[in-house]
Coordinates of C-alpha atoms and ligand atoms in Angstrom, one line a residue:
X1 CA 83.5 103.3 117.2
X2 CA 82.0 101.6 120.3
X3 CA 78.3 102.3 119.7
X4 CA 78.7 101.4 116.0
X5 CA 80.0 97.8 116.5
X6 CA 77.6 97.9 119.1
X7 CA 74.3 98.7 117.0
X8 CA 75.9 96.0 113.9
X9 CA 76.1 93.0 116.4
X10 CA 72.6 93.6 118.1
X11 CA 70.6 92.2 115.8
X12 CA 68.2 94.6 116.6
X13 CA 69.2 98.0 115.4
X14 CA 66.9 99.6 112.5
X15 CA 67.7 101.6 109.5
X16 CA 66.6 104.9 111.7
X17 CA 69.2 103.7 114.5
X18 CA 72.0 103.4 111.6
X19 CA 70.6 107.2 110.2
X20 CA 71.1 108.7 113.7
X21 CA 74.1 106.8 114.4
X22 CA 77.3 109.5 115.3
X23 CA 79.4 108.8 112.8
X24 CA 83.7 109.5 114.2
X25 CA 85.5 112.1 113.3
X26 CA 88.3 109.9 112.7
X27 CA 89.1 106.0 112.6
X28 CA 92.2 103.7 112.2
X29 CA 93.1 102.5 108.6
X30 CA 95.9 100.6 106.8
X31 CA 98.2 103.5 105.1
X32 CA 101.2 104.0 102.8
X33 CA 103.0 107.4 103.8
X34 CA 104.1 109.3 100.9
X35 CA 107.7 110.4 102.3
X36 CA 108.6 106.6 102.9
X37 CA 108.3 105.6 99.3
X38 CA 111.7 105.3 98.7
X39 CA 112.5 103.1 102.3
X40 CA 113.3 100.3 100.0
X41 CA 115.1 101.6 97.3
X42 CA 118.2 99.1 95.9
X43 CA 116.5 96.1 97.7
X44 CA 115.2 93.0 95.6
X45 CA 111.3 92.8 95.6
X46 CA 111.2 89.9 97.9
X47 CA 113.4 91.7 100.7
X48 CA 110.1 94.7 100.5
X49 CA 108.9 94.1 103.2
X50 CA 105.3 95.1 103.9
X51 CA 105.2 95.3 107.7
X52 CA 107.7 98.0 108.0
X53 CA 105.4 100.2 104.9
X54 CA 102.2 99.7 106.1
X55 CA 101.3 101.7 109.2
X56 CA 97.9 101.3 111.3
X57 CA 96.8 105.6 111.4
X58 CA 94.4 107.2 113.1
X59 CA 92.7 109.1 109.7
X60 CA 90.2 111.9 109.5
X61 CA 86.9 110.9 107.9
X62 CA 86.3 112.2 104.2
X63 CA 83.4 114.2 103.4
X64 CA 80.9 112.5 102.0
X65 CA 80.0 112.8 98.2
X66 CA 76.9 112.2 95.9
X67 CA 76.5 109.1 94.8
X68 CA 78.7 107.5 97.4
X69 CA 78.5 105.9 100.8
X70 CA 80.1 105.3 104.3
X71 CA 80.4 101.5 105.1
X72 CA 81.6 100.7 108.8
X73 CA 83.4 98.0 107.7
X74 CA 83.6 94.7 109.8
X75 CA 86.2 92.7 107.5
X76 CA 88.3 92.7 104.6
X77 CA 91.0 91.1 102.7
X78 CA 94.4 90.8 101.4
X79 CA 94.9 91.2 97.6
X80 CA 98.5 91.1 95.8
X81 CA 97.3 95.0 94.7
X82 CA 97.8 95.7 98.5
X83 CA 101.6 94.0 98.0
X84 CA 102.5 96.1 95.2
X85 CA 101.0 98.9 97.0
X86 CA 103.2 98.1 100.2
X87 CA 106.5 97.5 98.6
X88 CA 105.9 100.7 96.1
X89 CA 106.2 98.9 92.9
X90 CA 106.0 99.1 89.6
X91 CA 105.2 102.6 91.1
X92 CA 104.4 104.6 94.7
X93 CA 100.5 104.7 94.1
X94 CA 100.4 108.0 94.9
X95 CA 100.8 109.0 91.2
X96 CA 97.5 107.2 90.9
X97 CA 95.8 109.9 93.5
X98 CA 97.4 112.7 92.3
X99 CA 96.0 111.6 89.0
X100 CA 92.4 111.1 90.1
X101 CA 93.1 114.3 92.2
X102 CA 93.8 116.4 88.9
X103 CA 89.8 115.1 88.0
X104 CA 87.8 117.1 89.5
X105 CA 87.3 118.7 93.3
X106 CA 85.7 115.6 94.1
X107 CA 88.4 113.8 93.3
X108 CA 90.9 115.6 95.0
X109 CA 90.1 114.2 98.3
X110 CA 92.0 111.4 97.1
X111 CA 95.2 112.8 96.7
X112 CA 97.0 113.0 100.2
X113 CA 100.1 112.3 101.6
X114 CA 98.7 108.8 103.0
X115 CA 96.7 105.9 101.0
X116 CA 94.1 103.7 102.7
X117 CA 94.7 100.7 100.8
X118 CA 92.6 97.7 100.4
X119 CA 89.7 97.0 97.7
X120 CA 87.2 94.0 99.5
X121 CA 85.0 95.0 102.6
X122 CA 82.1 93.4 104.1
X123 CA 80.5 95.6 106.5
X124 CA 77.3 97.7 107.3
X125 CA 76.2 101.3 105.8
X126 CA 76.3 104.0 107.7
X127 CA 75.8 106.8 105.7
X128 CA 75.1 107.4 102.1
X129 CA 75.4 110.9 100.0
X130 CA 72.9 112.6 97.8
X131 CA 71.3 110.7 95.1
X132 CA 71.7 107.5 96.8
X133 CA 68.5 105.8 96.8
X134 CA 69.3 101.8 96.5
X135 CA 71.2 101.6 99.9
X136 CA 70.2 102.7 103.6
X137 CA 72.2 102.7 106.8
X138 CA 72.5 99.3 108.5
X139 CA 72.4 97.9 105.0
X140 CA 74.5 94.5 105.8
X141 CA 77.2 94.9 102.3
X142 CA 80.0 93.8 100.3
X143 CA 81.7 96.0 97.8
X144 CA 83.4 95.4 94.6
X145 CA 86.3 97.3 93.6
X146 CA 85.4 99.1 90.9
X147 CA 85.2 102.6 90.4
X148 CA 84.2 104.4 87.3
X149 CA 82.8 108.0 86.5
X150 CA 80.7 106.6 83.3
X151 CA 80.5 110.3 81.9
X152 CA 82.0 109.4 78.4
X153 CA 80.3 106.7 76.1
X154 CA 83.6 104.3 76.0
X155 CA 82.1 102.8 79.2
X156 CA 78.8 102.3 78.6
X157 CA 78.3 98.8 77.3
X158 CA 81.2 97.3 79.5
X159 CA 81.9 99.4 82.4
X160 CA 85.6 98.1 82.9
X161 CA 86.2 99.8 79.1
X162 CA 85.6 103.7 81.0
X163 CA 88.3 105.9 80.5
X164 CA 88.0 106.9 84.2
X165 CA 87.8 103.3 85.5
X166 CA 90.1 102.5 88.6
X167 CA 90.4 99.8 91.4
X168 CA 89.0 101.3 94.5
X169 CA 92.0 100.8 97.2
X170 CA 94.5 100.6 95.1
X171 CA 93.8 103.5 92.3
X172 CA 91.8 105.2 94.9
X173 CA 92.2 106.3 98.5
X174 CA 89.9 105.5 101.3
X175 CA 90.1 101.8 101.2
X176 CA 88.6 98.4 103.0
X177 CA 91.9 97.9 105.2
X178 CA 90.0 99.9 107.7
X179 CA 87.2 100.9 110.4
X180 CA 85.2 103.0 107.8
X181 CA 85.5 103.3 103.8
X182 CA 84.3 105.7 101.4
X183 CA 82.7 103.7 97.8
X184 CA 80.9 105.0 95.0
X185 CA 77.2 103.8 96.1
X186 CA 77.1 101.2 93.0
X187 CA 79.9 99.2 94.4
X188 CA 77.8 98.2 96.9
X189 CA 76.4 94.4 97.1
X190 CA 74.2 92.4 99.3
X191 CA 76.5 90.3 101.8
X192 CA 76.1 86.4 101.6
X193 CA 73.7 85.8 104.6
X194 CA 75.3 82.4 105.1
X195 CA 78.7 83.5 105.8
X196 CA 80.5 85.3 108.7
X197 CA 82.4 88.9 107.7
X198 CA 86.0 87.8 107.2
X199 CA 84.4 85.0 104.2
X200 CA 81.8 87.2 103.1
X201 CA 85.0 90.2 102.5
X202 CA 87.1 87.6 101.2
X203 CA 86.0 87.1 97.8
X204 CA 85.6 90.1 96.5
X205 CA 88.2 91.3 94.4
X206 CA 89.6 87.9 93.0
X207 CA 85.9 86.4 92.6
X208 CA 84.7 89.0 90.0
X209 CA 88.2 88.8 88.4
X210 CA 88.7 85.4 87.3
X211 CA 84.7 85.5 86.5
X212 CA 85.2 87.9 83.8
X213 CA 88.7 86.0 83.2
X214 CA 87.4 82.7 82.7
X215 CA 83.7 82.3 82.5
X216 CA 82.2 85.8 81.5
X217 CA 82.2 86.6 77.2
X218 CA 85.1 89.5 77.9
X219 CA 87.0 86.5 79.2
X220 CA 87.5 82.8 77.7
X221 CA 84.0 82.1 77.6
X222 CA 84.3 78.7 79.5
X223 CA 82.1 75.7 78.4
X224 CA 81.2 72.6 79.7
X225 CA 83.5 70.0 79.0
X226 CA 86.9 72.8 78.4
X227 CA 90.0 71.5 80.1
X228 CA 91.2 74.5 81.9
X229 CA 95.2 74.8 82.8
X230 CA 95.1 76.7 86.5
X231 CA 98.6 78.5 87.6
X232 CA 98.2 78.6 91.5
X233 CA 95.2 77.1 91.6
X234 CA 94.3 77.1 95.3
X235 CA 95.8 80.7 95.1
X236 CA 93.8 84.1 95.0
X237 CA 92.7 84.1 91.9
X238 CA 93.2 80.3 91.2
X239 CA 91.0 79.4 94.1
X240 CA 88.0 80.8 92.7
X241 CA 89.1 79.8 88.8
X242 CA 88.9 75.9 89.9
X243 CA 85.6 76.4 91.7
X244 CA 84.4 77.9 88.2
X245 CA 85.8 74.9 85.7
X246 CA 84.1 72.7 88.2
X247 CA 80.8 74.7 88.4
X248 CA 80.4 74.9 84.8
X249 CA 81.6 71.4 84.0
X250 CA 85.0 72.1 82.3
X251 CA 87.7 70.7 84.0
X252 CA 90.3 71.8 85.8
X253 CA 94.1 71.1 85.7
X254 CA 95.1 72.4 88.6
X255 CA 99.0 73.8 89.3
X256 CA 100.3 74.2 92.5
X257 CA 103.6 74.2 94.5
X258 CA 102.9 71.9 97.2
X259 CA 101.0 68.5 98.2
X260 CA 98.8 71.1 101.0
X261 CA 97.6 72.7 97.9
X262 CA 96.9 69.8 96.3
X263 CA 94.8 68.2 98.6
X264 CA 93.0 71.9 98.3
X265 CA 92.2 71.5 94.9
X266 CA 91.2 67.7 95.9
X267 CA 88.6 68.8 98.7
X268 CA 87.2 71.9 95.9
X269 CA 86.5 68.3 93.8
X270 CA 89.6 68.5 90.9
X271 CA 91.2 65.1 90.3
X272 CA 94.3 66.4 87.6
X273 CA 96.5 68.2 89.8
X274 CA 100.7 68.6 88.5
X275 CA 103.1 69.8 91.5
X276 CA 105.0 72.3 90.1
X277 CA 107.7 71.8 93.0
X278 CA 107.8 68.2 92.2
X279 CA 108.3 68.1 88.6
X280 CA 110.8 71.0 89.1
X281 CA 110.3 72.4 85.4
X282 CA 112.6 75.4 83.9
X283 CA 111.0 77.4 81.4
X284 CA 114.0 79.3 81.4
X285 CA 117.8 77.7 81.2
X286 CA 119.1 81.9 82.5
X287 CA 117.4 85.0 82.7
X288 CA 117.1 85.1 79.0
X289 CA 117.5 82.3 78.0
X290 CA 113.6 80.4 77.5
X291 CA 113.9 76.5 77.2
X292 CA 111.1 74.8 75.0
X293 CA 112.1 71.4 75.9
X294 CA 111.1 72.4 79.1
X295 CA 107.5 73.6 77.7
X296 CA 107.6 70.2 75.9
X297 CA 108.0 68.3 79.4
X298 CA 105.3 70.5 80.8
X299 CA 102.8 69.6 77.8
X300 CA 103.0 65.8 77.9
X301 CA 102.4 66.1 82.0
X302 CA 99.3 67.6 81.5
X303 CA 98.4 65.1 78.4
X304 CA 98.9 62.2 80.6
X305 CA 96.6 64.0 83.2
X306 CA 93.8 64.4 80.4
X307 CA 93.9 61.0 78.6
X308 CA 96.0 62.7 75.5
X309 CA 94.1 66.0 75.2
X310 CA 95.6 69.5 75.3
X311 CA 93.9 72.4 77.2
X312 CA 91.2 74.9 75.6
X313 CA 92.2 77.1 78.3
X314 CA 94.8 78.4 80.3
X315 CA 94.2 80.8 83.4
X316 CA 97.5 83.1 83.2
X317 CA 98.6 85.6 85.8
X318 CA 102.1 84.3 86.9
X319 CA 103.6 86.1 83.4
X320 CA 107.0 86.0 82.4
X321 CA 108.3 82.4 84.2
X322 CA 105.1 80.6 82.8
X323 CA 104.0 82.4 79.5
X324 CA 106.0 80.6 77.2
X325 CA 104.8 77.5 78.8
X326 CA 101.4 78.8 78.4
X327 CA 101.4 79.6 75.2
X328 CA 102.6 76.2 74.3
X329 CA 100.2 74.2 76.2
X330 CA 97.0 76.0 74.6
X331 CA 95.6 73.2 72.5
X332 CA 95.2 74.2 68.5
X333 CA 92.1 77.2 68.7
X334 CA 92.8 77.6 72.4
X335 CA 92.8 80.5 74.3
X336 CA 95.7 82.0 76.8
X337 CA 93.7 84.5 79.0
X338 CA 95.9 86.6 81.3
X339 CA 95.1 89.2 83.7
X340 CA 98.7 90.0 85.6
X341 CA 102.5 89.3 85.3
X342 CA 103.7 88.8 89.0
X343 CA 107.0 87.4 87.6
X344 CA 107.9 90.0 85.0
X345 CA 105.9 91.9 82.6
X346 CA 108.1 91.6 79.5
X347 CA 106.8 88.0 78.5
X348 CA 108.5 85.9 75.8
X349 CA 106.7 82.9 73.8
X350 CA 107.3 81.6 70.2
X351 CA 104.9 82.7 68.0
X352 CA 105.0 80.2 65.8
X353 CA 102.7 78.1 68.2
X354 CA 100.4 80.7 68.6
X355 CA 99.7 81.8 65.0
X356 CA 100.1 78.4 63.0
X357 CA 98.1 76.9 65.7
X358 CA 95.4 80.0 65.9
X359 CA 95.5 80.6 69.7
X360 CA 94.1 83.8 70.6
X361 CA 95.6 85.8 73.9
X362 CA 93.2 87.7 75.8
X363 CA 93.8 90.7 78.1
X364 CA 91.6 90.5 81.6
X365 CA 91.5 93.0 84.2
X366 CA 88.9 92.7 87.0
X367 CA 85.1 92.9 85.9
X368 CA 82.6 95.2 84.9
X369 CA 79.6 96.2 87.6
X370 CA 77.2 93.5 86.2
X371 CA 80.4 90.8 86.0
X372 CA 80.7 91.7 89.8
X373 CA 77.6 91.7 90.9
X374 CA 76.7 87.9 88.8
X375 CA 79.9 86.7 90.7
X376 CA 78.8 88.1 93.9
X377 CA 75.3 86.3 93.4
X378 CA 77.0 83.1 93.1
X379 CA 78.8 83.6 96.3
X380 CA 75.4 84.9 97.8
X381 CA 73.9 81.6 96.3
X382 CA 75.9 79.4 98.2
X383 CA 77.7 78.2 94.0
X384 CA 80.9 79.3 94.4
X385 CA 82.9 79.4 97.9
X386 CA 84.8 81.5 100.0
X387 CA 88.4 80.6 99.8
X388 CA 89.7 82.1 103.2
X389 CA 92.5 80.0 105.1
X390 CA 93.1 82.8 108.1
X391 CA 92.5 85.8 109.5
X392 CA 94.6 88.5 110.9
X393 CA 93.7 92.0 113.4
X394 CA 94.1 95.2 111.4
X395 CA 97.0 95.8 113.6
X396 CA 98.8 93.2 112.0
X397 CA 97.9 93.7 108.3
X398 CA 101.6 94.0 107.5
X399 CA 102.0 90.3 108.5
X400 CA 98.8 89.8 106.3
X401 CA 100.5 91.3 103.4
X402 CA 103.8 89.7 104.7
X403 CA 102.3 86.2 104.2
X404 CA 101.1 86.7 100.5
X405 CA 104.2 88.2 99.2
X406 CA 106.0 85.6 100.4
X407 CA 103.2 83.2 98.8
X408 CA 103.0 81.6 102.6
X409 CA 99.4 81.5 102.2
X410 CA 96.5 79.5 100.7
X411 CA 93.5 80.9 99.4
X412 CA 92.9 84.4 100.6
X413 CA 94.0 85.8 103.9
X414 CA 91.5 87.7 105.9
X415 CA 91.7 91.0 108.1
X416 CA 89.4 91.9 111.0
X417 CA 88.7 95.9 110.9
X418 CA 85.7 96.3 113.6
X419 CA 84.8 92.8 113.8
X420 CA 86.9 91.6 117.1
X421 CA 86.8 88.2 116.7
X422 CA 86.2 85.7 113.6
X423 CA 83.0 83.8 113.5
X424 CA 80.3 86.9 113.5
X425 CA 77.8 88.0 111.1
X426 CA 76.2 84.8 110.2
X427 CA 72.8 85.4 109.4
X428 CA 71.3 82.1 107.8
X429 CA 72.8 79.0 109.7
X430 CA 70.8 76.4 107.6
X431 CA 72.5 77.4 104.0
X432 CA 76.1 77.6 106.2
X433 CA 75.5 74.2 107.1
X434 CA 74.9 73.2 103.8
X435 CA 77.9 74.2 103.0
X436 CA 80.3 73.9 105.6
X437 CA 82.7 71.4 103.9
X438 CA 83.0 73.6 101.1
X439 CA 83.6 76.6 103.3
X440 CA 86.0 75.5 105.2
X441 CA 87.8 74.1 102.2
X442 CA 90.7 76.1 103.0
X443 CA 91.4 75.9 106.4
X444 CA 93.4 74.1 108.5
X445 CA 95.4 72.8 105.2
Ligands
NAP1 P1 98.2 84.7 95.1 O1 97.1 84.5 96.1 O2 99.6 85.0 95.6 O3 98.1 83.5 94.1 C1 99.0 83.4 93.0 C2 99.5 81.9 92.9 O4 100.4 81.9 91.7 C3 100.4 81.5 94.0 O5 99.6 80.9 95.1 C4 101.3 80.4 93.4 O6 100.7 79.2 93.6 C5 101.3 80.8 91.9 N1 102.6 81.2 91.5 C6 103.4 82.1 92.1 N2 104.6 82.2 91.5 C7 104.5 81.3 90.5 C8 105.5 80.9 89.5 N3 106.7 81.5 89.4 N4 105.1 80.0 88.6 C9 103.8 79.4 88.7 N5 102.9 79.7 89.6 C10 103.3 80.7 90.5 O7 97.8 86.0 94.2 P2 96.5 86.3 93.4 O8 95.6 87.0 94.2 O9 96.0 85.0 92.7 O10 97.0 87.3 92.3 C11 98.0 86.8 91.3 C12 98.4 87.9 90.4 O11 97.2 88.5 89.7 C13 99.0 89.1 91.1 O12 100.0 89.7 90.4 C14 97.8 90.1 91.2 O13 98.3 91.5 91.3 C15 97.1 89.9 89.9 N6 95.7 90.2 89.9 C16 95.2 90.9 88.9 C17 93.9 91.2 88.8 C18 93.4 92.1 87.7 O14 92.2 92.5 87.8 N7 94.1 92.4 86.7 C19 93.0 90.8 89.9 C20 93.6 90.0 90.9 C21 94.9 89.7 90.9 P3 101.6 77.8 93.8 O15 102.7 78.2 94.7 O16 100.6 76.9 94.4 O17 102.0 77.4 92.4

């Protein structure tokens, strides 16, 4: 792996070098194992823990397909799919690549008794399959997660609506937690030139999501001037939903659990920021038992915040501890867009504020190719930010994972694959300069 990291970092290695680069006959990746899917069976979710599932493996290289392409990868990043993934709920994935497996003989290099997780990279091409005429070797690249087959019409106009759509990582073996990764050619996406590998594979996944979630016509369709009601707004998602209101001149209420991610939010430029932890709300008086007073006390918080004014949107993914709340806080005609349930999937609200008030809920997941590749264009743009607050060695990705289930974290949290140290990869100094404050936003917090 040697000569590869070797040609990336020289500056001075062409396209033919990549092309004739050896490429190993095995490298080390972040896996699940299929016969320890059961380790933590009877525990709570929070006692999972993902540095005793995830293992650092020495893997042997898939073939490659047409239409697809081998990405030494220098960086990547932590996403709450990679938590589910590691403490094997709602389900082991591995009924996700047996499923893909059952597609087609293709496909069924997927389905082994191991999953390489992860679904950002940044990193450089290596080698790309028949058909693949966009992308070369040392091609500098980010990849979205996306993966589609696009054979049937249903995903034709939006490419997340394919019957075959799945996230790469997590719905997929050969993932970014690794030295190498297999995509589907059209994931692929010009790296940010201004940003070093752990930023540039930081965005990824959670930048094209709450695009599509917030700002894209699939999503809420954000306009200027929308007040926009955050959960864990310097979070994942959140992170890059703030950035967003403030680009397109809504504005943000910003939630968070702590005064560190407050002054987050303050340094991304919101001013109306509620503490969760502070105000100490309880949407629910049991497990059952929801209390609307409590959604009451939420809605004239964020009234005072906005000079009287209710929210047109509100960015949902916590689910079942906040829907109600969510729900309730929508301003008449508003919108509750949601794109997860970390807290519980069965959600409870009272109706009767959505339909006598004509609120719409609207079901998110990720983003099509062209939502990804807008989103990416902003990053490469130096318009939206990377949110990254550390970085850890693929040897320690369980800690990685470790941190963000235990919501220890702010922003995103960045793994080193080949890259051996943070800092590399920077390519245009003069746009990172401009945009330095904003970069480092998250650090250091
Ligand atoms: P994250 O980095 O952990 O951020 C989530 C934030 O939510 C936390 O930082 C926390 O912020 C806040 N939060 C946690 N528990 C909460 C609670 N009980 N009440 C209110 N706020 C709470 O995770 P993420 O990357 O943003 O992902 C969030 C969820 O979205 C996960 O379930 C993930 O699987 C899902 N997701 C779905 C898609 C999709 O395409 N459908 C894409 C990305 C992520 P504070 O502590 O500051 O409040």
């Amino acid at each position: 792996m040697q000569h590869i990291l070797e040609a990336i970092t020289s500056g001075t290695a062409t396209a033919e070098d990549f092309a004739a680069l050896e490429v190993p006959a095995s490298y080390r990746a972040a896996t699940v194992h299929q016969d320890e899917v059961d380790v933590f069976d009877g525990m709570e979710s929070k006692e999972k823990d993902p540095r005793k599932s995830l293992h650092v493996d020495d893997v042997p290289l898939p073939d490659l397909g047409p239409g697809e392409a081998l990405v030494a990868v220098m960086a990547s990043a932590i996403n709450y799919n990679t938590v589910w993934t590691s403490i094997f709920e709602p389900l082991p994935t591995f009924a996700f690549l047996q499923r893909y497996g059952r597609l087609s003989p293709l496909a069924k290099r997927h389905d082994l008794p191991y999953h390489i997780v992860g679904s950002d990279l940044s990193g450089v091409v290596l080698k790309t399959g028949l058909g693949v005429h966009t992308w070369k070797p040392g091609d500098e690249v980010v990849a979205h997660c996306l993966s589609v087959e696009l054979e049937g019409p249903d995903g034709h106009n939006d490419t997340m609506m394919d019957p075959e759509q799945r996230i790469w990582g997590f719905e997929t073996n050969f993932g970014g937690l690794a030295e190498i990764a297999l995509v589907k050619s059209n994931q692929l996406m010009p790296k940010a030139a201004h940003l070093t590998w752990e930023e540039a594979a930081s965005p990824g996944l959670v930048n094209s999501t709450a695009y599509r979630q917030l700002v894209s016509r699939n999503g809420a369709g954000m306009k200027q001037g929308d007040n926009v009601l955050i959960w864990g707004a310097s979070g994942g998602l959140g992170g890059f939903a703030t950035q967003y209101a403030l680009n397109g001149g809504a504005v943000p209420v910003c939630v968070v659990s702590s005064e560190e991610k407050a002054e987050i939010c303050r340094r991304m430029g919101a001013e109306l920021i509620i503490n969760r932890s502070e105000k100490d709300y309880r949407f629910w008086k049991d497990e059952q038992t929801a209390d609307p007073k409590e959604w009451r006390r939420f809605g004239s918080d964020i009234r005072e915040l906005t000079g009287g004014e209710d929210v047109d949107i509100v960015f949902e993914h916590p689910g079942r501890e906040t829907f109600g709340a969510s729900v309730y806080a929508a301003r008449k005609g508003g919108t509750i867009v949601t794109c997860a349930s970390t807290t519980g999937y069965l959600h409870e609200y009272d109706n009767r504020y959505l339909w006598m008030n004509l609120k719409r809920i609207i079901g998110s997941h990720f983003a099509n190719y062209r939502e990804s590749w807008e989103a990416n264009r902003l990053i490469a743009k130096g318009m939206i930010h990377p949110t990254l607050s550390r970085s850890y060695p693929l040897d320690e990705v369980g800690q990685a994972a470790y941190d963000v289930h235990h919501n220890l974290h702010q922003g995103k949290v960045g793994v080193l694959c080949l890259a051996p140290e943070e800092g590399l990869g920077v390519r245009d100094e003069e746009t990172r300069a401009r945009h330095l404050d904003a970069i480092n936003a998250f650090r250091g917090v």
